[in-house]
Short mmCIF file of N, CA and C in Angstrom, two decimals:
data_model
loop_
_atom_site.label_atom_id
_atom_site.label_comp_id
_atom_site.label_asym_id
_atom_site.label_seq_id
_atom_site.Cartn_x
_atom_site.Cartn_y
_atom_site.Cartn_z
N MET A 1 -7.44 -62.35 35.62
CA MET A 1 -7.79 -63.36 34.79
C MET A 1 -7.25 -63.09 33.47
N GLN A 2 -6.22 -63.84 33.09
CA GLN A 2 -5.64 -64.20 31.84
C GLN A 2 -6.28 -64.07 30.59
N HIS A 3 -6.46 -63.64 29.28
CA HIS A 3 -6.89 -64.17 28.35
C HIS A 3 -6.19 -64.47 27.50
N LYS A 4 -6.77 -66.00 26.84
CA LYS A 4 -5.78 -66.63 25.96
C LYS A 4 -6.29 -66.32 24.65
N GLU A 5 -5.44 -66.19 23.53
CA GLU A 5 -5.98 -65.84 22.40
C GLU A 5 -6.38 -67.52 21.70
N SER A 6 -7.68 -67.42 21.18
CA SER A 6 -8.20 -68.50 20.63
C SER A 6 -7.74 -68.94 19.29
N LEU A 7 -7.55 -69.71 18.82
CA LEU A 7 -6.97 -70.33 17.43
C LEU A 7 -8.44 -70.89 16.93
N PRO A 8 -8.86 -70.40 15.39
CA PRO A 8 -9.77 -71.47 14.67
C PRO A 8 -9.26 -72.89 14.67
N ASN A 9 -10.26 -73.60 14.63
CA ASN A 9 -10.15 -75.20 14.57
C ASN A 9 -10.93 -75.51 13.55
N SER A 10 -11.32 -76.88 13.14
CA SER A 10 -12.10 -77.40 12.35
C SER A 10 -13.50 -77.17 12.57
N ILE A 11 -13.67 -77.26 13.86
CA ILE A 11 -15.11 -76.92 14.14
C ILE A 11 -15.61 -75.47 13.88
N SER A 12 -14.62 -74.52 14.35
CA SER A 12 -15.06 -73.04 14.00
C SER A 12 -15.27 -72.80 12.46
N PHE A 13 -14.00 -73.60 11.68
CA PHE A 13 -14.48 -73.31 10.22
C PHE A 13 -15.77 -74.01 9.84
N SER A 14 -16.15 -75.01 10.23
CA SER A 14 -17.39 -75.76 9.60
C SER A 14 -18.55 -75.01 10.01
N SER A 15 -18.42 -74.31 11.36
CA SER A 15 -19.60 -73.67 11.62
C SER A 15 -19.90 -72.53 11.06
N THR A 16 -18.76 -71.57 10.68
CA THR A 16 -18.77 -70.57 9.76
C THR A 16 -19.30 -71.02 8.55
N ILE A 17 -18.63 -71.95 7.61
CA ILE A 17 -19.13 -72.25 6.45
C ILE A 17 -20.60 -72.75 6.66
N SER A 18 -21.04 -73.49 7.43
CA SER A 18 -22.49 -73.88 7.53
C SER A 18 -23.42 -72.57 7.71
N ALA A 19 -23.04 -71.59 8.57
CA ALA A 19 -23.69 -70.28 8.35
C ALA A 19 -23.74 -69.31 7.24
N CYS A 20 -22.65 -69.60 6.47
CA CYS A 20 -22.54 -68.93 5.20
C CYS A 20 -23.56 -69.44 4.12
N GLU A 21 -23.65 -71.01 4.25
CA GLU A 21 -24.58 -71.61 3.34
C GLU A 21 -25.91 -71.47 3.79
N LYS A 22 -26.27 -71.51 5.08
CA LYS A 22 -27.49 -71.21 5.32
C LYS A 22 -28.20 -69.80 4.99
N ALA A 23 -27.23 -68.75 5.10
CA ALA A 23 -27.43 -67.42 4.65
C ALA A 23 -27.40 -67.11 3.36
N GLY A 24 -27.27 -68.16 2.22
CA GLY A 24 -26.71 -68.01 1.03
C GLY A 24 -25.73 -66.98 0.73
N ARG A 25 -24.35 -66.83 1.38
CA ARG A 25 -23.39 -65.94 1.30
C ARG A 25 -22.51 -66.76 0.61
N GLN A 26 -21.75 -66.05 -0.38
CA GLN A 26 -20.55 -66.62 -1.08
C GLN A 26 -19.36 -66.38 -0.24
N HIS A 27 -19.51 -65.86 0.80
CA HIS A 27 -18.06 -65.55 1.64
C HIS A 27 -17.20 -66.90 2.06
N ALA A 28 -18.10 -68.12 1.84
CA ALA A 28 -17.39 -69.30 2.26
C ALA A 28 -16.41 -69.80 1.45
N SER A 29 -16.33 -69.17 0.33
CA SER A 29 -15.37 -69.82 -0.81
C SER A 29 -14.04 -69.90 -0.30
N GLY A 30 -13.37 -68.82 0.53
CA GLY A 30 -12.12 -68.82 0.89
C GLY A 30 -11.96 -69.58 2.03
N LEU A 31 -12.98 -70.26 2.85
CA LEU A 31 -12.56 -70.67 3.92
C LEU A 31 -11.71 -72.45 3.91
N PRO A 32 -12.14 -73.15 3.08
CA PRO A 32 -11.01 -74.19 2.92
C PRO A 32 -9.62 -73.95 2.87
N MET A 33 -9.45 -72.70 2.26
CA MET A 33 -7.85 -72.27 1.96
C MET A 33 -7.58 -71.73 3.54
N GLY A 34 -8.59 -71.18 3.85
CA GLY A 34 -8.25 -70.63 5.25
C GLY A 34 -7.97 -71.44 6.46
N MET A 35 -8.51 -72.85 6.28
CA MET A 35 -8.25 -73.87 7.21
C MET A 35 -6.92 -74.41 6.76
N GLN A 36 -6.54 -74.32 5.52
CA GLN A 36 -5.13 -74.71 5.33
C GLN A 36 -4.18 -74.14 5.66
N GLN A 37 -4.22 -72.59 6.00
CA GLN A 37 -3.34 -71.64 6.46
C GLN A 37 -3.38 -71.86 7.79
N HIS A 38 -4.21 -72.48 8.40
CA HIS A 38 -3.86 -72.59 10.00
C HIS A 38 -3.61 -74.13 10.26
N GLU A 39 -3.09 -74.77 9.04
CA GLU A 39 -2.57 -76.25 9.24
C GLU A 39 -3.70 -77.22 9.55
N LEU A 40 -4.95 -76.93 9.05
CA LEU A 40 -6.37 -77.68 9.32
C LEU A 40 -6.59 -78.27 8.02
N LEU A 41 -6.74 -79.63 7.87
CA LEU A 41 -7.22 -80.30 6.51
C LEU A 41 -8.83 -79.98 6.47
N PRO A 42 -9.23 -79.22 5.45
CA PRO A 42 -10.49 -79.25 5.12
C PRO A 42 -10.94 -80.79 4.53
N ASN A 43 -12.14 -81.30 5.03
CA ASN A 43 -12.60 -82.47 4.84
C ASN A 43 -13.88 -82.44 3.75
N VAL A 44 -14.48 -83.52 3.33
CA VAL A 44 -15.25 -83.72 2.18
C VAL A 44 -16.47 -82.80 2.72
N ILE A 45 -16.78 -82.78 3.89
CA ILE A 45 -18.05 -82.09 4.38
C ILE A 45 -17.73 -80.65 4.38
N SER A 46 -16.53 -79.98 4.61
CA SER A 46 -16.21 -78.63 4.29
C SER A 46 -16.36 -78.20 3.27
N TYR A 47 -15.65 -78.99 2.09
CA TYR A 47 -15.74 -78.61 0.78
C TYR A 47 -17.02 -78.44 0.14
N SER A 48 -18.21 -79.62 0.56
CA SER A 48 -19.28 -79.82 0.08
C SER A 48 -20.34 -78.74 0.45
N SER A 49 -20.16 -78.23 1.87
CA SER A 49 -20.85 -77.09 2.47
C SER A 49 -20.59 -75.81 1.49
N THR A 50 -19.08 -75.59 1.37
CA THR A 50 -18.68 -74.53 0.76
C THR A 50 -19.27 -74.17 -0.86
N ILE A 51 -19.47 -75.52 -1.41
CA ILE A 51 -19.95 -75.46 -2.72
C ILE A 51 -21.34 -75.21 -2.61
N SER A 52 -22.02 -75.80 -1.72
CA SER A 52 -23.68 -75.47 -1.72
C SER A 52 -23.63 -74.00 -1.12
N ALA A 53 -22.68 -73.34 -0.61
CA ALA A 53 -22.86 -71.85 -0.16
C ALA A 53 -22.69 -71.20 -1.46
N SER A 54 -21.70 -71.42 -2.08
CA SER A 54 -21.50 -70.91 -3.58
C SER A 54 -22.70 -71.19 -4.35
N GLU A 55 -23.60 -72.34 -4.49
CA GLU A 55 -24.56 -72.27 -5.21
C GLU A 55 -25.81 -71.49 -4.77
N LYS A 56 -26.18 -71.44 -3.54
CA LYS A 56 -27.07 -70.63 -3.04
C LYS A 56 -26.89 -69.11 -3.28
N ALA A 57 -25.52 -68.82 -3.58
CA ALA A 57 -25.42 -67.36 -3.74
C ALA A 57 -25.47 -67.21 -5.39
N GLY A 58 -25.59 -68.10 -6.30
CA GLY A 58 -25.54 -67.86 -7.60
C GLY A 58 -24.17 -67.86 -8.23
N GLN A 59 -23.19 -68.51 -7.44
CA GLN A 59 -21.88 -68.34 -7.96
C GLN A 59 -21.10 -69.53 -8.43
N TRP A 60 -21.74 -70.08 -9.72
CA TRP A 60 -21.28 -71.22 -10.20
C TRP A 60 -19.88 -71.46 -10.45
N GLN A 61 -19.11 -70.20 -11.02
CA GLN A 61 -17.78 -70.16 -10.91
C GLN A 61 -16.98 -70.94 -9.95
N GLN A 62 -17.21 -70.09 -8.63
CA GLN A 62 -16.97 -70.58 -7.41
C GLN A 62 -17.05 -71.95 -7.26
N ALA A 63 -18.26 -72.41 -7.27
CA ALA A 63 -18.74 -73.70 -6.97
C ALA A 63 -17.63 -74.65 -7.82
N SER A 64 -17.31 -74.60 -9.10
CA SER A 64 -16.76 -75.26 -9.79
C SER A 64 -15.09 -75.28 -9.38
N GLY A 65 -14.81 -74.04 -9.11
CA GLY A 65 -13.47 -73.85 -8.79
C GLY A 65 -13.13 -74.54 -7.31
N ILE A 66 -14.05 -74.83 -6.39
CA ILE A 66 -13.69 -75.41 -5.27
C ILE A 66 -13.79 -76.56 -5.36
N LEU A 67 -14.59 -77.14 -6.40
CA LEU A 67 -14.43 -78.68 -6.67
C LEU A 67 -13.46 -79.09 -7.28
N LEU A 68 -12.59 -78.26 -8.02
CA LEU A 68 -11.44 -78.45 -8.76
C LEU A 68 -10.31 -78.39 -7.55
N GLY A 69 -10.26 -77.38 -6.77
CA GLY A 69 -9.31 -77.34 -5.60
C GLY A 69 -9.31 -78.33 -4.75
N MET A 70 -10.63 -79.17 -4.44
CA MET A 70 -10.67 -80.00 -3.81
C MET A 70 -9.98 -81.27 -4.28
N GLN A 71 -10.18 -81.58 -5.71
CA GLN A 71 -9.51 -82.74 -6.44
C GLN A 71 -7.96 -82.28 -6.23
N GLN A 72 -7.63 -81.39 -6.42
CA GLN A 72 -6.04 -80.87 -6.23
C GLN A 72 -5.52 -81.10 -5.09
N ASN A 73 -6.43 -80.93 -3.93
CA ASN A 73 -6.01 -81.12 -2.61
C ASN A 73 -6.09 -82.91 -2.35
N ASP A 74 -6.33 -83.90 -3.14
CA ASP A 74 -6.33 -85.04 -3.03
C ASP A 74 -7.58 -85.17 -1.82
N ARG A 75 -8.77 -84.81 -2.24
CA ARG A 75 -10.05 -84.97 -1.53
C ARG A 75 -10.95 -85.58 -2.30
N LEU A 76 -11.35 -86.63 -2.13
CA LEU A 76 -12.56 -87.24 -3.20
C LEU A 76 -13.79 -86.70 -2.99
N PRO A 77 -14.19 -86.07 -3.78
CA PRO A 77 -15.94 -85.63 -3.51
C PRO A 77 -16.77 -86.96 -3.59
N ASN A 78 -17.91 -86.37 -2.82
CA ASN A 78 -18.89 -87.76 -2.83
C ASN A 78 -20.06 -87.03 -3.96
N LEU A 79 -21.47 -87.64 -3.38
CA LEU A 79 -22.39 -87.51 -4.28
C LEU A 79 -23.03 -86.14 -4.08
N SER A 80 -23.12 -85.74 -2.65
CA SER A 80 -23.34 -84.49 -2.23
C SER A 80 -22.55 -83.32 -2.88
N THR A 81 -21.30 -83.54 -3.11
CA THR A 81 -20.45 -82.27 -3.56
C THR A 81 -20.67 -82.34 -4.88
N TYR A 82 -20.77 -83.49 -5.85
CA TYR A 82 -21.07 -83.37 -7.18
C TYR A 82 -22.63 -82.64 -7.19
N SER A 83 -23.44 -83.12 -6.67
CA SER A 83 -25.10 -82.68 -6.62
C SER A 83 -25.08 -81.19 -6.39
N SER A 84 -24.29 -80.33 -5.59
CA SER A 84 -24.14 -79.26 -5.31
C SER A 84 -23.58 -78.50 -6.63
N THR A 85 -22.54 -79.05 -6.77
CA THR A 85 -21.96 -78.40 -8.09
C THR A 85 -22.70 -78.48 -9.39
N ILE A 86 -23.34 -79.69 -9.60
CA ILE A 86 -24.35 -79.50 -10.60
C ILE A 86 -25.46 -78.56 -10.82
N SER A 87 -25.72 -78.42 -9.39
CA SER A 87 -27.07 -77.68 -9.19
C SER A 87 -26.60 -76.23 -9.26
N ALA A 88 -25.46 -75.78 -8.96
CA ALA A 88 -24.78 -74.55 -9.12
C ALA A 88 -24.53 -74.27 -10.51
N CYS A 89 -24.10 -74.78 -11.40
CA CYS A 89 -23.86 -74.89 -12.89
C CYS A 89 -25.49 -74.94 -13.59
N LYS A 90 -26.26 -75.83 -13.18
CA LYS A 90 -27.34 -75.84 -14.34
C LYS A 90 -28.38 -74.27 -13.94
N LYS A 91 -28.30 -73.62 -12.73
CA LYS A 91 -29.14 -72.62 -12.69
C LYS A 91 -28.82 -71.22 -13.69
N PRO A 92 -27.85 -70.98 -13.90
CA PRO A 92 -27.21 -69.92 -14.79
C PRO A 92 -27.33 -70.65 -16.21
N GLY A 93 -27.62 -71.65 -16.42
CA GLY A 93 -27.35 -72.29 -17.94
C GLY A 93 -26.02 -72.83 -18.43
N GLN A 94 -25.34 -73.15 -17.37
CA GLN A 94 -23.83 -73.85 -17.61
C GLN A 94 -24.15 -74.88 -17.58
N TRP A 95 -24.69 -75.64 -18.49
CA TRP A 95 -25.08 -77.09 -18.56
C TRP A 95 -23.98 -77.78 -18.96
N GLN A 96 -22.82 -77.31 -19.80
CA GLN A 96 -21.92 -78.00 -20.15
C GLN A 96 -21.10 -78.50 -18.85
N ARG A 97 -21.17 -77.67 -17.99
CA ARG A 97 -20.30 -77.80 -16.72
C ARG A 97 -21.12 -78.86 -15.89
N ALA A 98 -22.03 -78.76 -15.83
CA ALA A 98 -23.11 -79.76 -15.10
C ALA A 98 -22.72 -81.16 -16.03
N LEU A 99 -22.91 -81.08 -16.91
CA LEU A 99 -22.68 -82.56 -17.77
C LEU A 99 -21.21 -83.13 -17.15
N VAL A 100 -20.33 -82.01 -17.44
CA VAL A 100 -18.90 -82.87 -16.94
C VAL A 100 -18.98 -83.51 -15.36
N SER A 101 -19.68 -82.66 -14.55
CA SER A 101 -20.08 -82.97 -13.18
C SER A 101 -20.76 -84.30 -13.12
N THR A 102 -21.93 -84.41 -13.89
CA THR A 102 -22.63 -85.63 -13.92
C THR A 102 -21.64 -86.76 -14.15
N HIS A 103 -20.87 -86.73 -15.07
CA HIS A 103 -20.11 -87.60 -15.75
C HIS A 103 -19.16 -88.20 -14.57
N HIS A 104 -18.60 -87.48 -13.67
CA HIS A 104 -17.84 -87.95 -12.84
C HIS A 104 -18.49 -88.54 -11.50
N THR A 105 -19.87 -88.20 -11.60
CA THR A 105 -20.89 -89.06 -10.58
C THR A 105 -20.84 -90.54 -11.00
N GLU A 106 -20.82 -90.71 -12.32
CA GLU A 106 -21.07 -91.97 -12.78
C GLU A 106 -19.78 -92.90 -12.24
N LEU A 107 -18.81 -92.36 -11.95
CA LEU A 107 -17.71 -93.04 -11.56
C LEU A 107 -17.79 -93.49 -10.14
N LEU A 108 -18.65 -92.86 -9.12
CA LEU A 108 -18.75 -93.13 -7.89
C LEU A 108 -19.06 -94.81 -7.55
#
């Protein structure tokens, strides 16, 4: 029986992001870029889950950076994306950043 190398796909990346989110691990932050390296396009769910994982890990800088990267890659954030980013910023007292994200939700 011949073994064929399995390549990651959007489902395997999304599952990994979800597992990191549930475990409160910050390791999910590089996964959207990893998807792009495999010529897969992260969607709003991938980005939102990654931001949520960063928030649960207490990494507001990563959450803010992921939101910025999402926008730079022409992905439109949704309410869940902004909510996770705001939550990540408000916990460590980064209220200014949360305020900026709140302003963007008014545009939805």
